[in-house]
Coordinates of C-alpha atoms and ligand atoms in Angstrom, one line a residue:
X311 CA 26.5 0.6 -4.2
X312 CA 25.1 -0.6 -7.4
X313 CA 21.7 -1.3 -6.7
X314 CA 19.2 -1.8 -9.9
X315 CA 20.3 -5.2 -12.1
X316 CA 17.8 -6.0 -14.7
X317 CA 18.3 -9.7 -13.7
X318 CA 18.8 -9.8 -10.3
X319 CA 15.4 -10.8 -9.1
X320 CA 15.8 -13.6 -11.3
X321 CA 19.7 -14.3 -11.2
X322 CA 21.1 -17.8 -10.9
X323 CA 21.5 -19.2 -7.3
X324 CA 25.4 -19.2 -7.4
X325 CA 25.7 -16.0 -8.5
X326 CA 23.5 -15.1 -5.8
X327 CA 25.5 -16.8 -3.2
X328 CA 28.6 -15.5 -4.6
X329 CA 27.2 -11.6 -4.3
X330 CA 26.0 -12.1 -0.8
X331 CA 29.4 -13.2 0.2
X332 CA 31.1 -10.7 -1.2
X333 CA 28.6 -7.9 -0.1
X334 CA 28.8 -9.9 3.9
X335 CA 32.5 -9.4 3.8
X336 CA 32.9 -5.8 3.0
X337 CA 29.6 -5.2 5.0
X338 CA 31.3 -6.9 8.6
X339 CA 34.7 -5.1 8.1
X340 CA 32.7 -1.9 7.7
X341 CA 30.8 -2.7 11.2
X342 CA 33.5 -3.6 12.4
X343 CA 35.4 -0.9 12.3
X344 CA 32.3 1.7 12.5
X345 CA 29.8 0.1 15.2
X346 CA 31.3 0.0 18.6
X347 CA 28.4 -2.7 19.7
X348 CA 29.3 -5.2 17.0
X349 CA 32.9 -4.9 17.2
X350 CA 32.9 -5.7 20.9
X351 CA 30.9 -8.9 20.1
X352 CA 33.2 -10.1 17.5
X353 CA 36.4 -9.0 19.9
X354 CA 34.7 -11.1 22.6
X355 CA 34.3 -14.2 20.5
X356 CA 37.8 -14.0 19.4
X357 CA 36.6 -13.1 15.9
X358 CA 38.3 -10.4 13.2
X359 CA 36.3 -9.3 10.2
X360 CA 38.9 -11.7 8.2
X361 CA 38.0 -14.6 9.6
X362 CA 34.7 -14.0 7.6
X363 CA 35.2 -14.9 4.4
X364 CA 31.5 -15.8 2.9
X365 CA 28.1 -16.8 3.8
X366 CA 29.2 -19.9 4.8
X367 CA 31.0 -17.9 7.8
X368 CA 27.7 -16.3 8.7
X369 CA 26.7 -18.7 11.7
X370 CA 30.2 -17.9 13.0
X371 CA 28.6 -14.1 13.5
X372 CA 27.0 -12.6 16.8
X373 CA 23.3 -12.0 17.1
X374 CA 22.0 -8.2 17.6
X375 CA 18.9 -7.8 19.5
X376 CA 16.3 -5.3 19.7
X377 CA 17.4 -4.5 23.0
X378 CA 20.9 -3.5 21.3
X379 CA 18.8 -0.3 20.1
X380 CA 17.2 0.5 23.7
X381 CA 20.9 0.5 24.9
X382 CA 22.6 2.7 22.2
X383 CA 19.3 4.9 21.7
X384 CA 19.3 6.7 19.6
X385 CA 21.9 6.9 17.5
X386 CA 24.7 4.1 18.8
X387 CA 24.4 2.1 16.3
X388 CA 24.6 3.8 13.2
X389 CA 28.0 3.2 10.6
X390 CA 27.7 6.6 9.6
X391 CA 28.0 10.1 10.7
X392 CA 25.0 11.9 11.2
X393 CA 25.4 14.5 8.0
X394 CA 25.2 11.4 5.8
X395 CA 21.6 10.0 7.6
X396 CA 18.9 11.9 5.2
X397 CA 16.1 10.2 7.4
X398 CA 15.0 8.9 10.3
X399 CA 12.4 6.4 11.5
X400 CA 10.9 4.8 14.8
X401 CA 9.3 1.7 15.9
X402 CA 8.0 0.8 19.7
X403 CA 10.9 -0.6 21.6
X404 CA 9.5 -2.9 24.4
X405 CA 9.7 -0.1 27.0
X406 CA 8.8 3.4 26.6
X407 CA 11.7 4.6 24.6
X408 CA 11.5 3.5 20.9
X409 CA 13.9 2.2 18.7
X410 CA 14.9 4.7 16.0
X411 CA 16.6 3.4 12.5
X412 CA 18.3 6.0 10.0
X413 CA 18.8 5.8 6.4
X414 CA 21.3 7.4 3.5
X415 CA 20.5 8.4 0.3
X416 CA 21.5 5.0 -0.8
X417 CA 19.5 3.3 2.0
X418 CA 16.4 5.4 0.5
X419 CA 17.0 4.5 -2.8
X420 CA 17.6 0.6 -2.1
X421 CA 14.4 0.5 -0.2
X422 CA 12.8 2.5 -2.7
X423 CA 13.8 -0.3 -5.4
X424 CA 13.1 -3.2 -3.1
X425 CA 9.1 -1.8 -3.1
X426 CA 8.9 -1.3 -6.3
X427 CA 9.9 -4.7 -6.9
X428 CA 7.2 -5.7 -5.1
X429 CA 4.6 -3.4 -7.0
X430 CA 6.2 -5.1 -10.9
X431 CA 5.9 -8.7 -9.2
X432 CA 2.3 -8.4 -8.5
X433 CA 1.9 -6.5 -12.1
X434 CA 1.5 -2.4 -11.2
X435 CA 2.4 -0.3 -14.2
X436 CA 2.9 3.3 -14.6
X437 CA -0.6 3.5 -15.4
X438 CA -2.1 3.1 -12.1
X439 CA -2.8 5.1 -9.3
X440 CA -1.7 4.2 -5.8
X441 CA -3.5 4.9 -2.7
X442 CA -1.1 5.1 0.1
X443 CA -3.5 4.7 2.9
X444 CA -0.4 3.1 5.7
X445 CA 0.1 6.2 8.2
X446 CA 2.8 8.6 6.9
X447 CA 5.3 9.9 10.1
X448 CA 7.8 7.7 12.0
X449 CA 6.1 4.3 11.3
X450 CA 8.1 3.1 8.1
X451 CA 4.8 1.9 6.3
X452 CA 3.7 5.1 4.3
X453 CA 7.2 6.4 3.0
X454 CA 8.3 3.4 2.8
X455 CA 5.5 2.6 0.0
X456 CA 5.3 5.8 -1.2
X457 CA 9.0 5.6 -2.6
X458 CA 8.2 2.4 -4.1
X459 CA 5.6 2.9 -6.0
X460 CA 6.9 6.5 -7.2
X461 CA 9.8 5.0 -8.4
X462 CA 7.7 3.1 -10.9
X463 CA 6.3 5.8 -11.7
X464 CA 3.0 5.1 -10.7
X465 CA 1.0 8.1 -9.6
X466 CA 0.6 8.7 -6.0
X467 CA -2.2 9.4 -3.7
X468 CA -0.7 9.7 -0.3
X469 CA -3.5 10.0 1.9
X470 CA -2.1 8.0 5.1
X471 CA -4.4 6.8 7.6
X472 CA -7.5 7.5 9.8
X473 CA -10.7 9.3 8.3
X474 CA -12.5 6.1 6.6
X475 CA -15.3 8.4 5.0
X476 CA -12.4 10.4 2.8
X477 CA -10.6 7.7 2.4
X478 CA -13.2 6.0 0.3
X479 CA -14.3 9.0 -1.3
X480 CA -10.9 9.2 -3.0
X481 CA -10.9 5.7 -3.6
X482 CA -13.8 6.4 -6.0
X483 CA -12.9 10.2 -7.0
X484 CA -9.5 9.6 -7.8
X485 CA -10.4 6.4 -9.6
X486 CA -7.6 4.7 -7.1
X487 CA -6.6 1.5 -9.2
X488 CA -3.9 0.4 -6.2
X489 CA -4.4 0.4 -1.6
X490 CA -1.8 -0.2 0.1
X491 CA -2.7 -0.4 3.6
X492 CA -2.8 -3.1 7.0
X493 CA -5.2 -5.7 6.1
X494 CA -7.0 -5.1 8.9
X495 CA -7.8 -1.7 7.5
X496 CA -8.7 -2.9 4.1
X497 CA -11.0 -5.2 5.8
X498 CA -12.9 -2.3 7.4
X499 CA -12.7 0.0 4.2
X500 CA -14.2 -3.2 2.4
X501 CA -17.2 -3.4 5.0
X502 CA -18.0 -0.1 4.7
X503 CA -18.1 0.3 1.1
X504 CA -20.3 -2.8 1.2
X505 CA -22.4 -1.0 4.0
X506 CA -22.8 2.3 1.6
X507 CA -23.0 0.2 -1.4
X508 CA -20.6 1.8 -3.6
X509 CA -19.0 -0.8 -4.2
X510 CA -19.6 -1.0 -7.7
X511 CA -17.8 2.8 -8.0
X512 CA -14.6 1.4 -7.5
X513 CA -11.5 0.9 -10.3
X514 CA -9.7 -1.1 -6.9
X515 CA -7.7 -3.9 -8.8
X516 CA -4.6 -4.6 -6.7
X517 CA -4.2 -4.8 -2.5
X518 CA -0.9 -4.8 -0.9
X519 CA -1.5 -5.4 2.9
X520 CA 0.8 -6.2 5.5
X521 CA 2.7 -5.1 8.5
X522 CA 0.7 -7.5 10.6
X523 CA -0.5 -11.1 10.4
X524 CA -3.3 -12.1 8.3
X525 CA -4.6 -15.5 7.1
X526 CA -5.1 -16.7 4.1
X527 CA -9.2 -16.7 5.4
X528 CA -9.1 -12.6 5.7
X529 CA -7.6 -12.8 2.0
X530 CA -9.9 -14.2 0.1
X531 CA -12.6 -12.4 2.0
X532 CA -10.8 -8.9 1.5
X533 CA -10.5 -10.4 -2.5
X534 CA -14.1 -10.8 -2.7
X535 CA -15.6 -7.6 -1.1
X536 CA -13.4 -5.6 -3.1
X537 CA -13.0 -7.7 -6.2
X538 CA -9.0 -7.3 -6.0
X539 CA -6.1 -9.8 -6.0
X540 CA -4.6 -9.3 -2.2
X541 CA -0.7 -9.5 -1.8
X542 CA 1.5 -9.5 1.5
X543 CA 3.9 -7.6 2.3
X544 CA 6.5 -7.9 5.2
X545 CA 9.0 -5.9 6.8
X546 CA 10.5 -4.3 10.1
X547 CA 11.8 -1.1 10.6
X548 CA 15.3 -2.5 12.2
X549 CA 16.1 -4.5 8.7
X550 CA 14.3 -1.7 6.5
X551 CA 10.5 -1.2 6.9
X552 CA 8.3 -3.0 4.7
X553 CA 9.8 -4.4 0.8
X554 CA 12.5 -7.0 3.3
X555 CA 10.0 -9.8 1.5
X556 CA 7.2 -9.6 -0.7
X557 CA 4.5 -11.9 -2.5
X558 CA 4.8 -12.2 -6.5
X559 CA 1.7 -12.8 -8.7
X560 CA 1.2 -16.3 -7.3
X561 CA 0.6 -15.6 -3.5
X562 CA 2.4 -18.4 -2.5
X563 CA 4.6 -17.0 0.0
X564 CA 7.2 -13.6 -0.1
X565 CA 10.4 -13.4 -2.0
X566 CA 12.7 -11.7 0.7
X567 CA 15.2 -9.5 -1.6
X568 CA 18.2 -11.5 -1.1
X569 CA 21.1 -9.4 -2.7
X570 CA 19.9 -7.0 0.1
X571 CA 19.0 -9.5 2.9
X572 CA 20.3 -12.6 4.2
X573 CA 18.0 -15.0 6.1
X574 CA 18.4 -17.5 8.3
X575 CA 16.2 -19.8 10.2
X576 CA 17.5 -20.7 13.9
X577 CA 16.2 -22.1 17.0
X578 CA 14.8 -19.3 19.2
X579 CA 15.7 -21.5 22.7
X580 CA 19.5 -22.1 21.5
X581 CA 20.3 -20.0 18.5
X582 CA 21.2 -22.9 16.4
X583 CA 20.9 -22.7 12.6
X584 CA 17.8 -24.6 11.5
X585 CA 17.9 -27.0 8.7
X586 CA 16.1 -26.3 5.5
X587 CA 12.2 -25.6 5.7
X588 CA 11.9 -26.4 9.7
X589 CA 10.4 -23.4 11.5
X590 CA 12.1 -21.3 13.9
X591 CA 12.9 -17.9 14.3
X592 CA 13.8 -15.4 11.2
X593 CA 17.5 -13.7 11.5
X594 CA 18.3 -11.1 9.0
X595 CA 22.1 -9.7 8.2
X596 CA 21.7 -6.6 5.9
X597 CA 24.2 -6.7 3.1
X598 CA 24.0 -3.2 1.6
X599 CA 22.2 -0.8 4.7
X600 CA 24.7 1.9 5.0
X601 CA 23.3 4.1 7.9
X602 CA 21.8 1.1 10.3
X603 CA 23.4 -2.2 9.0
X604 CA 22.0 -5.3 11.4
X605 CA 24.4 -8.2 11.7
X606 CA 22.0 -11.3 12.6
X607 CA 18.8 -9.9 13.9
X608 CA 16.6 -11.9 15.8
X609 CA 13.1 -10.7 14.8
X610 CA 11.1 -12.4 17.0
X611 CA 8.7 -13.9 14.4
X612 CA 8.6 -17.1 13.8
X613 CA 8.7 -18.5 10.5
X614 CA 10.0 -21.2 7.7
X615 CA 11.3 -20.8 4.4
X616 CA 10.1 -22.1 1.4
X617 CA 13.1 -23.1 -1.0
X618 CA 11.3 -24.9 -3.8
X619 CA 12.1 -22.6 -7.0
X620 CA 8.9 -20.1 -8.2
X621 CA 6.9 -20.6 -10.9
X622 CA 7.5 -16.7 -11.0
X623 CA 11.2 -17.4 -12.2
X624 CA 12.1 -15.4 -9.5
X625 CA 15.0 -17.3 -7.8
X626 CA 15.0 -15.7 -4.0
X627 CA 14.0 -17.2 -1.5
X628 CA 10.4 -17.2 -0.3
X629 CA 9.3 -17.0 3.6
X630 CA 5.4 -18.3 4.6
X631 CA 3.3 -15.7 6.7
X632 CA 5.0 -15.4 10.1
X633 CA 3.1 -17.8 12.3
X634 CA 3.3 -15.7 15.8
X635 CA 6.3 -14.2 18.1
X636 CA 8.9 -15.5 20.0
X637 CA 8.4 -12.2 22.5
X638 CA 5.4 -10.6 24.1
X639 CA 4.8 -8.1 20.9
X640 CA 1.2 -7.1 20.4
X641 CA 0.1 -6.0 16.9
X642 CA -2.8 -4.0 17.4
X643 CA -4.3 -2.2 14.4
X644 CA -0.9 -2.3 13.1
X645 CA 0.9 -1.0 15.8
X646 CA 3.4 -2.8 17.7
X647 CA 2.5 -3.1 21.4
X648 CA 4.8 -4.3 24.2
X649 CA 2.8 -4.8 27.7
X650 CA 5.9 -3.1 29.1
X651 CA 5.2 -0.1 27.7
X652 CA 1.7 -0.4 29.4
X653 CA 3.7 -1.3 32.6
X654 CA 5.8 1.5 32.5
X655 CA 3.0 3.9 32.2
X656 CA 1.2 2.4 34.6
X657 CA 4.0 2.5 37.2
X658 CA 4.8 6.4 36.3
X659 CA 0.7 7.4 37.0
X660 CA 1.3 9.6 40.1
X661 CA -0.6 9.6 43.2
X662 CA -1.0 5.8 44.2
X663 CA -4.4 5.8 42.8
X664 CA -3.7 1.9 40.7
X665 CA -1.7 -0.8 41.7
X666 CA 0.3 -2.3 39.1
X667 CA -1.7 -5.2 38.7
X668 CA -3.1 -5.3 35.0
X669 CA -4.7 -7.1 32.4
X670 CA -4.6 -6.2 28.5
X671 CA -7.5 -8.1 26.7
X672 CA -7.6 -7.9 22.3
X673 CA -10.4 -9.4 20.8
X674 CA -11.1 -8.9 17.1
X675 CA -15.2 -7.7 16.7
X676 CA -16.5 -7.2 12.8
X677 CA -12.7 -7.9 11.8
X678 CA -11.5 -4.7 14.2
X679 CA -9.4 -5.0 17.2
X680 CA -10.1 -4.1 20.5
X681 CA -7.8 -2.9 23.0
X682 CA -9.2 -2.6 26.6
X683 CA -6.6 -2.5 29.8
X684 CA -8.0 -3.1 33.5
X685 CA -6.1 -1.8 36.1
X686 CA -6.6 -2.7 39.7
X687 CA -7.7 0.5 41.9
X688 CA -5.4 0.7 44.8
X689 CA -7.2 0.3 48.6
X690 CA -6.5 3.8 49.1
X691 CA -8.3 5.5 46.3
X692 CA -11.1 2.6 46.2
X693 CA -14.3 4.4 45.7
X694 CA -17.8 4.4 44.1
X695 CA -17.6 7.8 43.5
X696 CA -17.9 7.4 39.6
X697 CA -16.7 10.5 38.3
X698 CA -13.3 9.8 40.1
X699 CA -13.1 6.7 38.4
X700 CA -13.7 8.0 34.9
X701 CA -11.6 11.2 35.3
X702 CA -8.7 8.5 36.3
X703 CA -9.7 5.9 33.3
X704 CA -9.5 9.2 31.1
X705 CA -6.2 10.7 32.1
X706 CA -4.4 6.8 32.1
X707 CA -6.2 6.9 28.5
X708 CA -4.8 9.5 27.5
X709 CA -1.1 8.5 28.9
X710 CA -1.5 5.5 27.0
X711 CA -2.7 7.0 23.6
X712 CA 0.8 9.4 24.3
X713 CA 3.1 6.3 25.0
X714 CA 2.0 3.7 22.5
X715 CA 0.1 5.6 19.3
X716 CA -3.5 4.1 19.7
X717 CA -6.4 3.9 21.8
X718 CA -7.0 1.6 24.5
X719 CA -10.2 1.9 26.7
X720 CA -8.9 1.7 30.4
X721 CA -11.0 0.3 33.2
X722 CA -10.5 0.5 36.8
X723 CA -11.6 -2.5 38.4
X724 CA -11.6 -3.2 42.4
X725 CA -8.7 -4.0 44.3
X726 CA -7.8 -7.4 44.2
X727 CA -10.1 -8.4 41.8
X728 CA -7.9 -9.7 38.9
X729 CA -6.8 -13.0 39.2
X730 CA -3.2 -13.9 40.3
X731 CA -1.8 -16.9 38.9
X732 CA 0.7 -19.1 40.9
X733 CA 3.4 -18.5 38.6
X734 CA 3.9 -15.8 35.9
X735 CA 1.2 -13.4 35.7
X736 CA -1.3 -13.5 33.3
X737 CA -0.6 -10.1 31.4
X738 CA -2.5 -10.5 28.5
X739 CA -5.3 -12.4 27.0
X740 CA -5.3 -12.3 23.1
X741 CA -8.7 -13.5 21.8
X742 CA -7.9 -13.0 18.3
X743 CA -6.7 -16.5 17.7
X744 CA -9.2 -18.0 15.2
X745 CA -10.5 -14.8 14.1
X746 CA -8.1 -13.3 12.0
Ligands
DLL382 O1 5.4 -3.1 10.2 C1 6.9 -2.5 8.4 C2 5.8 -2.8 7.5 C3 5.0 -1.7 7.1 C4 5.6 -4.0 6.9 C5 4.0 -1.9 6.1 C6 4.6 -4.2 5.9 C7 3.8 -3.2 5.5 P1 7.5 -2.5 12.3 O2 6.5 -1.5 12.8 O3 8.9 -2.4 12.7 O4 7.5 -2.5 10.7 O5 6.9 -3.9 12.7 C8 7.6 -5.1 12.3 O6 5.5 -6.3 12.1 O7 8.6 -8.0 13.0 C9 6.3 -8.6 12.2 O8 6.1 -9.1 13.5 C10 5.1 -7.7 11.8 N1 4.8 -7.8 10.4 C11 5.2 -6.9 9.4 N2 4.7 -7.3 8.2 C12 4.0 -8.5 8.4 C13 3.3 -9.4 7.6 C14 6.5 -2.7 9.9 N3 3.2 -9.2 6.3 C15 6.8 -6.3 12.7 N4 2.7 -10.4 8.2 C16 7.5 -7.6 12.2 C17 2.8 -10.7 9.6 C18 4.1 -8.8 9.8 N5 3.5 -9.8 10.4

């Protein structure tokens, strides 16, 4: 598949149109025939792959959900034999098997040219030096940007994440002109190079943050510590990992790359196709994916689309910062956090020690989140005896850290002792709101 076009960030809207309709035709007739899941959709709503003959056929198409990739885990769903996948990459999945997404060469090299899109839009040359400070490993955030801005040629510093104190010390060593990270993170680097007042050390220009939400508050206070311009990022590892959308120079909301991506607004209650600039659910179709291709995936965030034209000259679409979920995901520094992944591990501690009766609680302290669980000490193990107790808290701890990928603090609280609610249970209480 071709995939660099000098003009195609900035090609005219019909053209546009007319490439995503071509690339949607061949892209259903190859699911079709290669992806046993989508085929059985289409057979069951009496559809063929010719009945699709543009984008204006899209709404005609079935959804795919996450849960499509908990039931065809791991592999199920891939449109290509396993000697052409080059790489593989994993996300939490809501219980505690995660999804897993595969790439071809081509897949690497479109997502490789959607990033660096990203990094000429917000003005990155060859000359700058990119710290890569998003973990490296299954979560698609460090390659991901790593490819990008390698591919412009910028030099790289992948350093991944973790270990604050080296992290800044390359900052200023390597005269880093470039961080990508979770703005969350950059908030905390920022703090601490205030705290050991190096600030002034620092050749930081450029930020490019994302992977969870931010508000436009934690920009301009990330943009003022560090004396950079902050841009956002988004992505998700089902449609590619992050470079799906991306800010320009005027931060003014993310240009999803639509000769790769087609987006669609709906109503999350009813599926229904949302008219221009209402907010609803965001639904990608990949047009060009040749390893995992998604036909109409609900993402879960919610979102609107801005279609007024760029003073960038850019002519794709832009989406506004995802306003919250349509599921139970958790972003907690960065990672994606289902509670029934905390249920499940809950339910598989042995010995009848805990009950499953639990409460997750997130607050955000000196722009950090915490992550504390309670769990309700069964009758039978109840006990004052606190080296029990911690020895418990430490091994569920440690289960957790396994299952999910980050910390919690776990404490056992008395039987009975969290409060039931008449109706649905009151898994989680999210104190972030307001502070982010
Ligand atoms: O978070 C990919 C990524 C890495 C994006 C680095 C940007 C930078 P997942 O782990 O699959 O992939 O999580 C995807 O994270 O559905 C959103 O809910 C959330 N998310 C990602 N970017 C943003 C953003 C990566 N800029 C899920 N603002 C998505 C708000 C975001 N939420």
């Amino acid at each position: 598949m071709p995939l660099r076009s000098e003009n195609i960030e900035k090609m005219p809207r019909e053209e546009l149109n007319k490439l995503q309709s071509k690339r949607l035709v061949e892209q259903v007739k190859r699911c079709y025939e290669r992806v046993e899941c989508f085929r059985n959709r289409m057979d069951e709503k009496g559809l063929k792959p010719q009945d699709i003959k543009g984008i204006e056929d899209l709404h005609k198409l079935p959804f795919s959900y996450k849960k499509d990739l908990r039931d065809y885990y791991p592999y199920g769903l891939f449109a290509e034999p396993m000697e052409n996948i080059v790489r593989l990459h994993a996300s939490s999945g809501t219980t505690g098997k995660r999804i897993v997404v595969g790439y071809t060469e081509n897949d690497l090299e479109m997502w490789a040219e959607c990033f660096a899109r990203m990094f000429t839009s917000v003005g990155v040359t060859k000359n700058d030096i990119v710290q890569i400070s998003f973990g490296y490993g299954l979560f698609t955030g460090g390659f991901g940007a790593h490819a990008g801005a390698q591919r412009m040629g910028a030099t790289v510093v992948p350093m991944s994440s973790g270990n604050t104190a080296l992290q800044i010390q390359t900052l200023i060593d390597f005269g880093v002109t470039v961080l990508c990270c979770t703005p969350s993170y950059a908030m905390y680097l920022a703090e601490e190079i205030e705290r050991m007042g190096v600030k002034d050390k620092l050749k930081l220009r450029i930020g490019i943050f994302g992977a969870e939400p931010w508000s436009e508050n934690m920009r301009s206070e990330i943009e003022s510590k560090l004396s950079i311009k902050a841009y956002d990022i988004y992505g998700l590892s089902e449609v590619l990992g992050p470079g799906v959308a991306c800010e320009c120079e005027y931060q003014s909301g993310m240009h999803i790359w639509e000769d790769h991506f087609l987006v669609e607004i709906i109503n999350p209650d009813t599926g229904e196709v949302l008219p221009e600039g209402e907010t609803g659910e965001l639904v990608f179709t990949s047009l060009t994916k040749e390893a995992f291709p998604v036909i109409r995936y609900r993402t879960r965030d919610i979102c609107s689309l801005i279609t007024e034209p760029c003073i960038c000259g850019r002519t794709h679409i832009k989406m506004r910062k995802p306003s919250g979920r349509s599921d139970d995901m958790l972003i907690i520094r960065g990672v994606n956090v289902f509670p029934s992944q905390i249920e499940e591990v809950l339910l598989n501690v042995s010995g009848n020690h805990i009950t499953p009766n639990y409460q997750i609680i997130v607050d955000r302290v000196n722009n950090n989140d915490t992550f504390d669980v309670n769990v309700e000490m069964s009758e039978s193990f109840f006990t004052d005896d606190i080296k029990s107790i911690e020895r418990l808290e430490r091994a569920i701890t440690e289960q957790l850290r396994s299952s999910l990928g980050i910390g919690a603090k776990v404490h056992l609280v008395n039987p009975k002792s969290i409060i039931r609610s008449e109706g649905k249970a009151t898994r989680v209480i999210d104190n972030r709101k307001g502070k982010i």
